[in-house]
Amino acid sequence: MKKLNFVFFLLSFLPSLLLAQGTAGEKAKFEYRSLIDMPSAGVLEKGFVGVSTDIMPEGVVISKIEVGVFDQISFGISYGGSNIIGSGRPDWYKLPGVNIRFRLFDESASFPAISTGFDSQGKGAYFDSTNRYAIKSPGFYGAVSKNFEFLGFLSLHGTVNYSLETKDGDNFMNIMVGFEKTIGKSVSLVGEYDFALNDNNTNSYYGEGNGYLNIGLRWSLADGFTLGLDLRDLLQNRKWSPGSADRAIKIEYIKSIF
């Protein structure tokens, strides 16, 4: 009887999976505002709210809420810390992160979408000695995104940014590039390369100068709900915790509020 009830539960849940519309796949309902760490030109539509959580190594958990407040403008706030999951005392970030983005130009057949914004939320542990995150926040940025039909859809992204985390002496402009490739109706492969031009001092404690290469999968599980699985730092750039690539989970939910 229990097995039969479980089968009925799966059958009742299956339609929602087949009709899922999150941010992944050919049937995606919402734009990406970021790939993994890299901001894109996507903006949350007016009247929608997005809630997301990143779960990363070293017990790092970062939660964010974002709202489409006006046409082409969205605003968000985030907070988290390291050692949140596991044993011992959590190490909360000093300040919440804020982000605001503005769509300058919509995408057309011959022109990419262009957005500008600011995001003060970095990733990983926070180092008090240099007032920076392990992965620096984007800071001020400009982003371009263009979508193409290719065995589904292929989106290409580019970002130029300037982080305000400069106490470590690396204060250069930075460049990031990335892509999204749909795999069927509800799954996408995403990848990005952060040149880390503002984090490439080989004499520092942080990066080797290789940049950060990240890849991930996104799966639209249900209406507005997307699950992400990421492999981070495939080039083993970080010095503070050397080793193989990091594994991370991203959970996102988007819903209309008015």
CSV table of C-alpha atoms in Angstrom, one decimal:
chain,number,residue,atom,x,y,z
A,1,MET,CA,0.0,0.0,0.0
A,2,LYS,CA,2.8,2.4,0.9
A,3,LYS,CA,4.5,1.7,-2.5
A,4,LEU,CA,1.2,2.3,-4.3
A,5,ASN,CA,0.8,5.7,-2.5
A,6,PHE,CA,4.4,6.6,-3.4
A,7,VAL,CA,3.7,5.8,-7.1
A,8,PHE,CA,0.5,8.0,-7.0
A,9,PHE,CA,2.6,10.8,-5.4
A,10,LEU,CA,5.2,10.6,-8.2
A,11,LEU,CA,2.5,10.6,-10.9
A,12,SER,CA,0.8,13.6,-9.4
A,13,PHE,CA,4.1,15.5,-9.2
A,14,LEU,CA,5.3,14.6,-12.7
A,15,PRO,CA,3.1,17.2,-14.6
A,16,SER,CA,4.7,20.0,-12.6
A,17,LEU,CA,8.2,18.8,-13.5
A,18,LEU,CA,7.3,18.5,-17.2
A,19,LEU,CA,5.8,22.0,-17.2
A,20,ALA,CA,8.4,23.5,-15.0
A,21,GLN,CA,9.4,27.1,-15.9
A,22,GLY,CA,12.3,28.5,-13.9
A,23,THR,CA,15.5,30.1,-15.3
A,24,ALA,CA,16.8,27.0,-17.0
A,25,GLY,CA,16.1,25.2,-20.3
A,26,GLU,CA,14.4,26.1,-23.5
A,27,LYS,CA,11.1,26.9,-21.7
A,28,ALA,CA,12.7,29.2,-19.1
A,29,LYS,CA,10.3,31.9,-18.0
A,30,PHE,CA,12.9,34.2,-16.3
A,31,GLU,CA,16.3,35.6,-17.3
A,32,TYR,CA,19.5,34.8,-15.5
A,33,ARG,CA,20.7,37.8,-13.5
A,34,SER,CA,24.0,35.9,-12.9
A,35,LEU,CA,25.5,32.7,-14.2
A,36,ILE,CA,27.5,31.5,-11.1
A,37,ASP,CA,29.4,34.5,-9.8
A,38,MET,CA,29.3,36.6,-12.9
A,39,PRO,CA,26.5,39.2,-13.3
A,40,SER,CA,24.6,39.1,-16.6
A,41,ALA,CA,22.5,41.7,-18.4
A,42,GLY,CA,19.3,40.0,-17.1
A,43,VAL,CA,16.9,42.0,-14.8
A,44,LEU,CA,14.1,40.7,-12.7
A,45,GLU,CA,10.7,41.8,-14.2
A,46,LYS,CA,8.6,44.4,-12.4
A,47,GLY,CA,6.3,42.8,-9.9
A,48,PHE,CA,8.4,39.7,-9.3
A,49,VAL,CA,10.4,38.7,-6.3
A,50,GLY,CA,13.3,36.2,-6.3
A,51,VAL,CA,14.7,34.4,-3.3
A,52,SER,CA,17.9,32.4,-3.6
A,53,THR,CA,20.5,30.6,-1.4
A,54,ASP,CA,24.0,29.6,-2.2
A,55,ILE,CA,25.5,26.7,-0.2
A,56,MET,CA,29.3,26.4,-0.6
A,57,PRO,CA,32.3,24.7,1.0
A,58,GLU,CA,33.6,25.8,4.4
A,59,GLY,CA,30.0,26.0,5.6
A,60,VAL,CA,29.3,29.1,3.5
A,61,VAL,CA,25.6,30.0,3.1
A,62,ILE,CA,24.5,33.2,1.3
A,63,SER,CA,20.8,34.1,1.0
A,64,LYS,CA,19.4,36.9,-1.2
A,65,ILE,CA,16.1,38.5,-1.9
A,66,GLU,CA,15.6,40.5,-5.1
A,67,VAL,CA,12.6,42.5,-6.3
A,68,GLY,CA,11.7,44.0,-9.7
A,69,VAL,CA,10.7,47.4,-8.4
A,70,PHE,CA,10.3,49.3,-11.7
A,71,ASP,CA,10.4,48.5,-15.4
A,72,GLN,CA,14.0,47.5,-16.2
A,73,ILE,CA,15.2,48.1,-12.6
A,74,SER,CA,15.7,45.5,-9.8
A,75,PHE,CA,17.0,45.8,-6.3
A,76,GLY,CA,18.2,43.1,-3.9
A,77,ILE,CA,19.8,42.5,-0.5
A,78,SER,CA,21.9,39.5,0.7
A,79,TYR,CA,23.5,38.2,3.8
A,80,GLY,CA,25.4,35.1,4.9
A,81,GLY,CA,28.6,33.9,6.4
A,82,SER,CA,31.0,31.0,6.7
A,83,ASN,CA,30.9,28.0,9.0
A,84,ILE,CA,27.1,28.3,9.0
A,85,ILE,CA,26.8,24.6,8.3
A,86,GLY,CA,28.8,22.3,10.4
A,87,SER,CA,30.2,22.6,13.9
A,88,GLY,CA,31.7,25.5,15.7
A,89,ARG,CA,30.8,29.2,15.8
A,90,PRO,CA,29.4,30.8,12.6
A,91,ASP,CA,31.4,33.6,11.2
A,92,TRP,CA,28.8,36.1,9.9
A,93,TYR,CA,29.7,38.7,7.3
A,94,LYS,CA,30.2,42.2,8.6
A,95,LEU,CA,27.6,43.8,6.4
A,96,PRO,CA,24.8,42.7,4.2
A,97,GLY,CA,25.4,42.9,0.4
A,98,VAL,CA,23.3,45.1,-1.8
A,99,ASN,CA,22.7,44.9,-5.5
A,100,ILE,CA,20.9,47.1,-8.0
A,101,ARG,CA,20.7,46.7,-11.7
A,102,PHE,CA,19.3,48.7,-14.6
A,103,ARG,CA,18.7,47.5,-18.1
A,104,LEU,CA,20.0,50.1,-20.5
A,105,PHE,CA,19.0,48.4,-23.8
A,106,ASP,CA,16.8,45.4,-24.5
A,107,GLU,CA,18.1,42.6,-26.7
A,108,SER,CA,17.1,42.8,-30.4
A,109,ALA,CA,17.9,40.5,-33.4
A,110,SER,CA,21.2,42.3,-34.0
A,111,PHE,CA,22.0,43.9,-30.7
A,112,PRO,CA,22.7,42.4,-27.2
A,113,ALA,CA,21.0,43.3,-24.0
A,114,ILE,CA,23.1,45.8,-22.0
A,115,SER,CA,22.8,46.4,-18.3
A,116,THR,CA,24.7,48.3,-15.6
A,117,GLY,CA,24.6,47.8,-11.8
A,118,PHE,CA,26.3,47.5,-8.5
A,119,ASP,CA,26.7,44.4,-6.3
A,120,SER,CA,28.7,44.4,-3.0
A,121,GLN,CA,28.2,40.7,-2.2
A,122,GLY,CA,31.3,38.5,-2.6
A,123,LYS,CA,31.5,34.7,-2.1
A,124,GLY,CA,33.3,32.5,0.4
A,125,ALA,CA,35.0,33.5,3.7
A,126,TYR,CA,35.5,37.1,4.6
A,127,PHE,CA,39.1,38.2,5.5
A,128,ASP,CA,39.0,41.1,8.0
A,129,SER,CA,42.7,41.9,7.5
A,130,THR,CA,42.1,43.1,3.9
A,131,ASN,CA,38.4,43.8,4.1
A,132,ARG,CA,37.5,41.4,1.2
A,133,TYR,CA,35.8,38.2,0.4
A,134,ALA,CA,37.6,35.1,-0.9
A,135,ILE,CA,35.9,35.8,-4.2
A,136,LYS,CA,35.6,39.5,-4.5
A,137,SER,CA,32.2,41.2,-5.0
A,138,PRO,CA,31.6,42.5,-8.6
A,139,GLY,CA,31.2,46.1,-7.4
A,140,PHE,CA,30.3,48.4,-10.2
A,141,TYR,CA,29.8,46.6,-13.5
A,142,GLY,CA,28.4,46.7,-17.0
A,143,ALA,CA,27.1,43.5,-18.7
A,144,VAL,CA,26.1,42.4,-22.2
A,145,SER,CA,24.1,39.3,-23.1
A,146,LYS,CA,23.0,37.8,-26.4
A,147,ASN,CA,20.8,34.8,-27.1
A,148,PHE,CA,21.1,32.6,-30.2
A,149,GLU,CA,19.1,29.7,-31.5
A,150,PHE,CA,21.5,26.7,-31.7
A,151,LEU,CA,20.2,23.2,-30.9
A,152,GLY,CA,17.9,25.0,-28.5
A,153,PHE,CA,19.4,28.2,-27.2
A,154,LEU,CA,22.9,29.4,-26.6
A,155,SER,CA,23.5,32.6,-24.6
A,156,LEU,CA,26.8,34.5,-24.5
A,157,HIS,CA,27.7,36.9,-21.8
A,158,GLY,CA,30.4,39.4,-21.0
A,159,THR,CA,31.0,41.7,-18.0
A,160,VAL,CA,33.4,44.4,-17.1
A,161,ASN,CA,33.6,45.3,-13.4
A,162,TYR,CA,35.4,47.3,-10.7
A,163,SER,CA,35.3,45.9,-7.2
A,164,LEU,CA,35.5,48.2,-4.2
A,165,GLU,CA,37.5,45.5,-2.3
A,166,THR,CA,40.9,47.1,-3.0
A,167,LYS,CA,42.7,47.1,0.4
A,168,ASP,CA,44.8,44.1,-0.8
A,169,GLY,CA,46.5,46.3,-3.4
A,170,ASP,CA,44.7,44.8,-6.5
A,171,ASN,CA,42.5,47.5,-7.8
A,172,PHE,CA,42.3,46.9,-11.5
A,173,MET,CA,39.3,46.7,-13.7
A,174,ASN,CA,38.2,43.1,-14.3
A,175,ILE,CA,36.7,41.0,-17.1
A,176,MET,CA,34.4,38.0,-17.1
A,177,VAL,CA,32.9,35.9,-19.9
A,178,GLY,CA,30.4,33.2,-19.8
A,179,PHE,CA,27.7,31.1,-21.6
A,180,GLU,CA,24.5,29.2,-21.1
A,181,LYS,CA,23.5,26.3,-23.3
A,182,THR,CA,20.0,24.8,-22.9
A,183,ILE,CA,19.7,21.0,-22.7
A,184,GLY,CA,16.1,20.2,-23.4
A,185,LYS,CA,13.1,22.1,-22.0
A,186,SER,CA,14.2,22.5,-18.4
A,187,VAL,CA,18.0,22.0,-18.0
A,188,SER,CA,20.9,24.3,-18.9
A,189,LEU,CA,24.6,24.1,-18.7
A,190,VAL,CA,26.3,27.3,-17.6
A,191,GLY,CA,30.0,28.2,-17.5
A,192,GLU,CA,32.1,31.3,-16.8
A,193,TYR,CA,35.7,32.5,-16.7
A,194,ASP,CA,36.7,35.3,-14.3
A,195,PHE,CA,40.0,36.7,-15.5
A,196,ALA,CA,40.5,37.9,-11.9
A,197,LEU,CA,42.6,40.9,-13.1
A,198,ASN,CA,41.8,42.5,-9.7
A,199,ASP,CA,43.0,39.4,-7.8
A,200,ASN,CA,46.1,38.1,-9.6
A,201,ASN,CA,49.0,39.3,-7.5
A,202,THR,CA,51.0,36.1,-7.2
A,203,ASN,CA,52.7,37.5,-4.0
A,204,SER,CA,49.4,37.7,-2.2
A,205,TYR,CA,47.6,35.2,-0.1
A,206,TYR,CA,44.6,34.8,-2.5
A,207,GLY,CA,45.0,33.9,-6.2
A,208,GLU,CA,47.7,32.2,-8.3
A,209,GLY,CA,46.9,34.4,-11.3
A,210,ASN,CA,45.0,31.6,-13.2
A,211,GLY,CA,41.6,33.2,-13.0
A,212,TYR,CA,38.5,31.4,-11.9
A,213,LEU,CA,36.8,28.8,-14.1
A,214,ASN,CA,33.4,27.7,-13.0
A,215,ILE,CA,30.7,25.4,-14.6
A,216,GLY,CA,27.3,24.3,-13.4
A,217,LEU,CA,23.9,22.8,-14.2
A,218,ARG,CA,20.6,24.4,-13.7
A,219,TRP,CA,17.3,22.5,-13.6
A,220,SER,CA,13.8,24.1,-13.5
A,221,LEU,CA,12.1,21.7,-11.1
A,222,ALA,CA,8.8,23.5,-10.8
A,223,ASP,CA,7.1,26.8,-11.7
A,224,GLY,CA,9.6,29.5,-10.6
A,225,PHE,CA,11.9,27.0,-8.8
A,226,THR,CA,15.4,26.3,-10.1
A,227,LEU,CA,18.1,24.0,-8.6
A,228,GLY,CA,21.8,24.5,-9.5
A,229,LEU,CA,24.8,22.3,-9.0
A,230,ASP,CA,28.2,24.0,-9.5
A,231,LEU,CA,31.9,23.0,-9.8
A,232,ARG,CA,34.0,26.1,-8.9
A,233,ASP,CA,37.6,27.0,-9.4
A,234,LEU,CA,38.5,24.3,-11.9
A,235,LEU,CA,41.9,25.9,-12.5
A,236,GLN,CA,42.7,25.7,-8.8
A,237,ASN,CA,43.5,29.4,-8.6
A,238,ARG,CA,42.9,29.9,-4.9
A,239,LYS,CA,45.8,29.8,-2.4
A,240,TRP,CA,43.9,30.1,0.9
A,241,SER,CA,42.4,26.6,0.5
A,242,PRO,CA,44.3,24.7,-2.3
A,243,GLY,CA,42.9,21.5,-3.6
A,244,SER,CA,40.4,20.2,-6.1
A,245,ALA,CA,37.4,22.1,-7.5
A,246,ASP,CA,34.7,23.2,-5.0
A,247,ARG,CA,31.2,21.8,-5.2
A,248,ALA,CA,28.3,24.1,-4.5
A,249,ILE,CA,24.5,24.2,-4.6
A,250,LYS,CA,22.2,27.0,-5.6
A,251,ILE,CA,18.4,27.1,-4.9
A,252,GLU,CA,16.2,29.9,-6.4
A,253,TYR,CA,12.5,30.7,-6.4
A,254,ILE,CA,10.8,33.5,-8.3
A,255,LYS,CA,7.2,34.5,-7.9
A,256,SER,CA,4.9,37.4,-9.0
A,257,ILE,CA,3.8,39.6,-6.0
A,258,PHE,CA,1.7,42.1,-7.9
